[in-house]
Short mmCIF file of C-alpha atoms in Angstrom, two decimals:
data_model
loop_
_atom_site.label_atom_id
_atom_site.label_comp_id
_atom_site.label_asym_id
_atom_site.label_seq_id
_atom_site.Cartn_x
_atom_site.Cartn_y
_atom_site.Cartn_z
CA LEU G 1099 110.08 77.60 103.53
CA LEU G 1100 113.66 76.50 102.99
CA SER G 1101 113.75 77.04 99.23
CA CYS G 1102 112.59 80.65 99.50
CA ARG G 1103 115.27 81.51 102.07
CA LEU G 1104 118.04 79.60 100.32
CA TYR G 1105 117.40 80.66 96.74
CA CYS G 1106 115.62 84.02 96.98
CA GLU G 1107 117.50 85.88 99.70
CA GLU G 1108 120.89 87.51 99.23
CA ALA G 1109 123.83 85.15 99.89
CA LYS G 1110 124.84 86.85 103.15
CA ASP G 1111 121.35 87.71 104.36
CA PRO G 1112 120.83 86.68 108.02
CA LYS G 1113 117.67 84.77 107.09
CA ARG G 1114 119.58 82.65 104.58
CA ARG G 1115 122.57 82.19 106.90
CA SER G 1116 120.32 81.14 109.79
CA CYS G 1117 118.68 78.55 107.53
CA LEU G 1118 122.11 77.15 106.62
CA THR G 1119 123.01 76.99 110.31
CA VAL G 1120 119.89 74.97 111.12
CA LEU G 1121 120.54 72.57 108.22
CA ALA G 1122 124.16 72.15 109.33
CA GLN G 1123 123.13 71.40 112.91
CA ALA G 1124 120.47 68.95 111.75
CA LEU G 1125 122.96 67.12 109.52
CA ASP G 1126 125.47 66.89 112.38
CA VAL G 1127 122.85 65.38 114.72
CA VAL G 1128 121.59 62.90 112.11
CA VAL G 1129 125.09 61.70 111.18
CA ARG G 1130 126.09 61.18 114.82
CA SER G 1131 122.78 59.42 115.51
CA PHE G 1132 123.20 56.70 112.89
CA ALA G 1133 126.98 56.39 113.26
CA PRO G 1134 126.78 53.40 115.68
CA ILE G 1135 124.76 51.30 113.21
CA LEU G 1136 126.09 52.69 109.89
CA PRO G 1137 129.69 53.59 110.78
CA HIS G 1138 131.15 53.62 107.28
CA LEU G 1139 128.36 55.77 105.85
CA ALA G 1140 128.53 58.17 108.80
CA GLU G 1141 132.30 58.51 108.46
CA GLU G 1142 132.06 59.17 104.73
CA VAL G 1143 129.36 61.83 105.19
CA PHE G 1144 131.32 63.44 108.02
CA GLN G 1145 134.49 63.67 105.94
CA TYR G 1146 132.65 65.45 103.12
CA ILE G 1147 131.00 68.09 105.30
CA PRO G 1148 132.60 71.27 103.90
CA TYR G 1149 132.46 73.41 107.04
CA LYS G 1150 134.18 70.92 109.38
CA LYS G 1151 137.59 72.24 110.44
CA ASP G 1152 138.86 68.98 111.95
CA SER G 1153 139.53 65.65 110.27
CA GLU G 1154 139.41 63.38 113.31
CA GLY G 1155 136.27 61.63 112.18
CA VAL G 1156 132.79 61.26 113.58
CA PHE G 1157 133.86 58.76 116.28
CA ARG G 1158 136.63 60.95 117.70
CA THR G 1159 134.64 64.17 118.07
CA GLY G 1160 132.13 63.06 120.67
CA TRP G 1161 128.41 62.37 120.82
CA ILE G 1162 125.59 64.81 120.06
CA ASN G 1163 126.17 68.06 121.93
CA ALA G 1164 123.30 70.45 121.17
CA SER G 1165 123.76 73.99 122.43
CA SER G 1166 121.32 75.31 125.03
CA ALA G 1167 120.86 78.32 122.73
CA TRP G 1168 118.56 76.16 120.61
CA LYS G 1169 116.07 75.85 123.47
CA LYS G 1170 114.16 79.12 123.42
CA PRO G 1171 111.14 79.35 125.73
CA GLY G 1172 107.93 79.71 123.75
CA ILE G 1173 109.41 79.05 120.31
CA GLU G 1174 108.04 75.50 120.08
CA GLU G 1175 104.56 76.70 121.05
CA ALA G 1176 104.79 79.57 118.57
CA ILE G 1177 105.64 77.21 115.71
CA GLU G 1178 102.95 74.71 116.72
CA GLY G 1179 100.37 77.50 116.93
CA ALA G 1180 101.37 78.85 113.51
CA CYS G 1181 101.18 75.35 112.03
CA ALA G 1182 97.68 74.90 113.46
CA MET G 1183 96.60 78.14 111.76
CA ARG G 1184 98.29 77.05 108.54
CA ASP G 1185 96.29 73.80 108.61
CA SER G 1186 93.11 75.86 109.00
CA PHE G 1187 94.14 78.04 106.06
CA LEU G 1188 95.07 75.15 103.76
CA GLY G 1189 91.88 73.33 104.67
CA SER G 1190 89.81 76.36 103.71
CA ILE G 1191 91.19 76.60 100.16
CA SER G 1192 90.61 72.93 99.25
CA GLY G 1193 93.93 72.01 97.66
CA LYS G 1194 94.39 75.25 95.71
CA ASN G 1195 97.75 76.99 95.37
CA ALA G 1196 98.39 78.67 98.73
CA LEU G 1197 100.62 81.29 97.09
CA GLU G 1198 97.59 82.66 95.25
CA TYR G 1199 96.16 83.81 98.58
CA GLU G 1200 96.81 86.33 101.29
CA VAL G 1201 96.02 85.41 104.88
CA ILE G 1202 94.65 87.53 107.70
CA ILE G 1203 95.12 86.03 111.17
CA VAL G 1204 92.96 87.51 113.91
CA ILE G 1205 93.89 86.60 117.49
CA GLU G 1206 92.44 88.06 120.66
CA PRO G 1207 95.05 89.91 122.75
CA GLY G 1208 97.01 87.50 124.92
CA LEU G 1209 99.88 85.05 124.96
CA LEU G 1210 99.14 83.48 121.57
CA PHE G 1211 99.14 86.89 119.90
CA GLU G 1212 102.49 87.71 121.54
CA LEU G 1213 103.97 84.42 120.30
CA MET G 1214 102.83 85.18 116.75
CA GLU G 1215 104.36 88.65 117.02
CA ALA G 1216 107.68 86.91 117.67
CA LEU G 1217 107.32 85.36 114.21
CA GLN G 1218 106.10 88.55 112.54
CA ALA G 1219 106.85 91.95 114.02
CA GLU G 1220 105.11 93.86 111.22
CA GLU G 1221 101.35 93.91 110.83
CA THR G 1222 101.62 92.75 107.21
CA SER G 1223 104.54 90.91 105.65
CA SER G 1224 105.44 88.67 102.73
CA VAL G 1225 108.87 87.70 104.09
CA SER G 1226 108.27 87.02 107.81
CA GLN G 1227 108.72 83.65 109.48
CA LEU G 1228 104.97 83.53 110.08
CA ASN G 1229 104.23 84.04 106.39
CA GLU G 1230 106.74 81.37 105.43
CA ILE G 1231 104.99 78.90 107.74
CA MET G 1232 101.57 79.88 106.39
CA MET G 1233 102.89 79.25 102.83
CA ALA G 1234 100.87 82.21 101.52
CA SER G 1235 102.09 85.20 99.54
CA GLN G 1236 101.24 87.65 102.31
CA THR G 1237 100.17 87.42 105.95
CA THR G 1238 98.51 90.06 108.12
CA LEU G 1239 98.38 89.71 111.91
CA LEU G 1240 95.56 91.55 113.71
CA SER G 1241 94.05 91.61 117.19
CA GLU G 1242 90.53 92.29 115.90
CA LEU G 1243 88.52 91.63 112.76
CA PRO G 1244 88.95 94.14 109.93
CA LYS G 1245 86.01 96.45 109.39
CA GLU G 1246 85.39 95.10 105.90
CA THR G 1247 85.75 91.48 104.83
CA PRO G 1248 85.51 90.70 101.08
CA ALA G 1249 82.69 88.44 99.98
CA ASP G 1250 85.15 85.97 98.40
CA ALA G 1251 87.07 85.46 101.66
CA ASN G 1252 87.09 82.13 103.49
CA ILE G 1253 86.90 82.43 107.29
CA THR G 1254 87.80 79.56 109.61
CA LYS G 1255 87.86 79.55 113.40
CA GLY G 1256 89.98 77.59 115.83
CA THR G 1257 91.51 77.41 119.28
CA PHE G 1258 95.04 76.67 120.46
CA LEU G 1259 96.17 75.61 123.92
CA ILE G 1260 99.50 77.07 125.08
CA ASN G 1261 101.35 75.08 127.72
CA LEU G 1262 104.58 76.64 128.99
CA GLU G 1263 107.02 75.80 131.76
CA GLY G 1264 105.63 72.37 132.45
CA GLY G 1265 102.05 73.54 132.78
CA ASP G 1266 102.70 76.52 135.06
CA ILE G 1267 101.55 78.80 132.24
CA CYS G 1268 98.46 77.50 130.49
CA GLU G 1269 96.20 79.55 128.23
CA GLN G 1270 93.70 78.68 125.52
CA SER G 1271 93.21 81.29 122.83
CA SER G 1272 90.82 81.50 119.91
CA TYR G 1273 91.78 82.67 116.44
CA LYS G 1274 90.27 83.33 113.04
CA VAL G 1275 92.00 82.75 109.72
CA ILE G 1276 90.72 84.74 106.75
CA ALA G 1277 91.94 83.60 103.33
CA ARG G 1278 91.26 85.61 100.22
CA PRO G 1279 92.70 85.64 96.68
CA ILE G 1280 95.59 88.05 96.46
CA ALA G 1281 95.31 90.88 93.95
CA LYS G 1282 99.00 91.16 93.05
CA ALA G 1283 100.93 89.52 90.20
CA LYS G 1284 103.36 86.62 90.40
CA CYS G 1285 106.99 87.67 90.83
CA PRO G 1286 109.08 86.07 88.06
CA ARG G 1287 111.94 85.47 90.53
CA CYS G 1288 110.51 84.21 93.84
CA ARG G 1289 107.18 83.00 92.32
CA ARG G 1290 105.12 84.67 95.04
CA TYR G 1291 102.20 86.95 94.20
CA THR G 1292 103.86 90.08 95.56
CA SER G 1293 104.67 92.04 92.40
CA GLU G 1294 102.87 94.89 90.71
CA SER G 1295 103.50 93.29 87.30
CA SER G 1296 104.22 89.74 86.14
CA SER G 1297 107.20 91.05 84.18
CA THR G 1298 108.79 92.87 87.13
CA PRO G 1299 110.33 91.34 90.28
CA CYS G 1300 108.69 92.15 93.60
CA PRO G 1301 110.20 94.81 95.91
CA ARG G 1302 112.06 92.19 97.99
CA CYS G 1303 113.64 90.61 94.91
CA LEU G 1304 114.52 93.99 93.44
CA ASN G 1305 116.41 94.84 96.63
CA VAL G 1306 118.25 91.51 96.56
CA LEU G 1307 119.19 91.92 92.89
CA ALA G 1308 120.42 95.44 93.67
CA GLY G 1309 122.58 94.06 96.48
CA LYS G 1310 120.62 95.80 99.22
CA GLY G 1311 119.37 92.67 100.98
CA SER G 1312 115.78 92.00 101.98
CA THR G 1313 113.51 94.53 103.65
#
């Protein structure tokens, strides 16, 4: 998840920058957390953080102060739901390389489907947050089963309970995860199976190399 954003996206791409922001915030919280018991280590780490504009030290800049912007309603449930589907997917391929597969997620219309749409606005994507969580080369999000399912596809079923606003909003939704071998070639740059030829980068990587960012 992190390596694809950090090393495959363009340097100034919002996806890469947002990943750096999360890592920076996580490092700040971890350093301040262990500062009381490992003061010298915390101070040394703090002084070497390249984006810090002050030099007052970890003990003079206050305790952990997480912004309320990090608390987005529904985001935790969306990630937990996607992780549950990922576990179903990985369990269905028995330790095989997840990147060699494409995933079709079928969710009945409702709150769970809306939460997954927040992670993937397009019906099919190889660069969405949902696909990154699934660890596949491509993910398709549908509200009903496709008319034709290949014979070599693995289908698993599951349910996920959504609990929002302290239990005021509670809904259990069922889902199906269809995993099938992807027909495309491995991209020599991002290593995902999203290219038309093993000697040619995939469309996303071609755009990045051309300086156009990801699409």
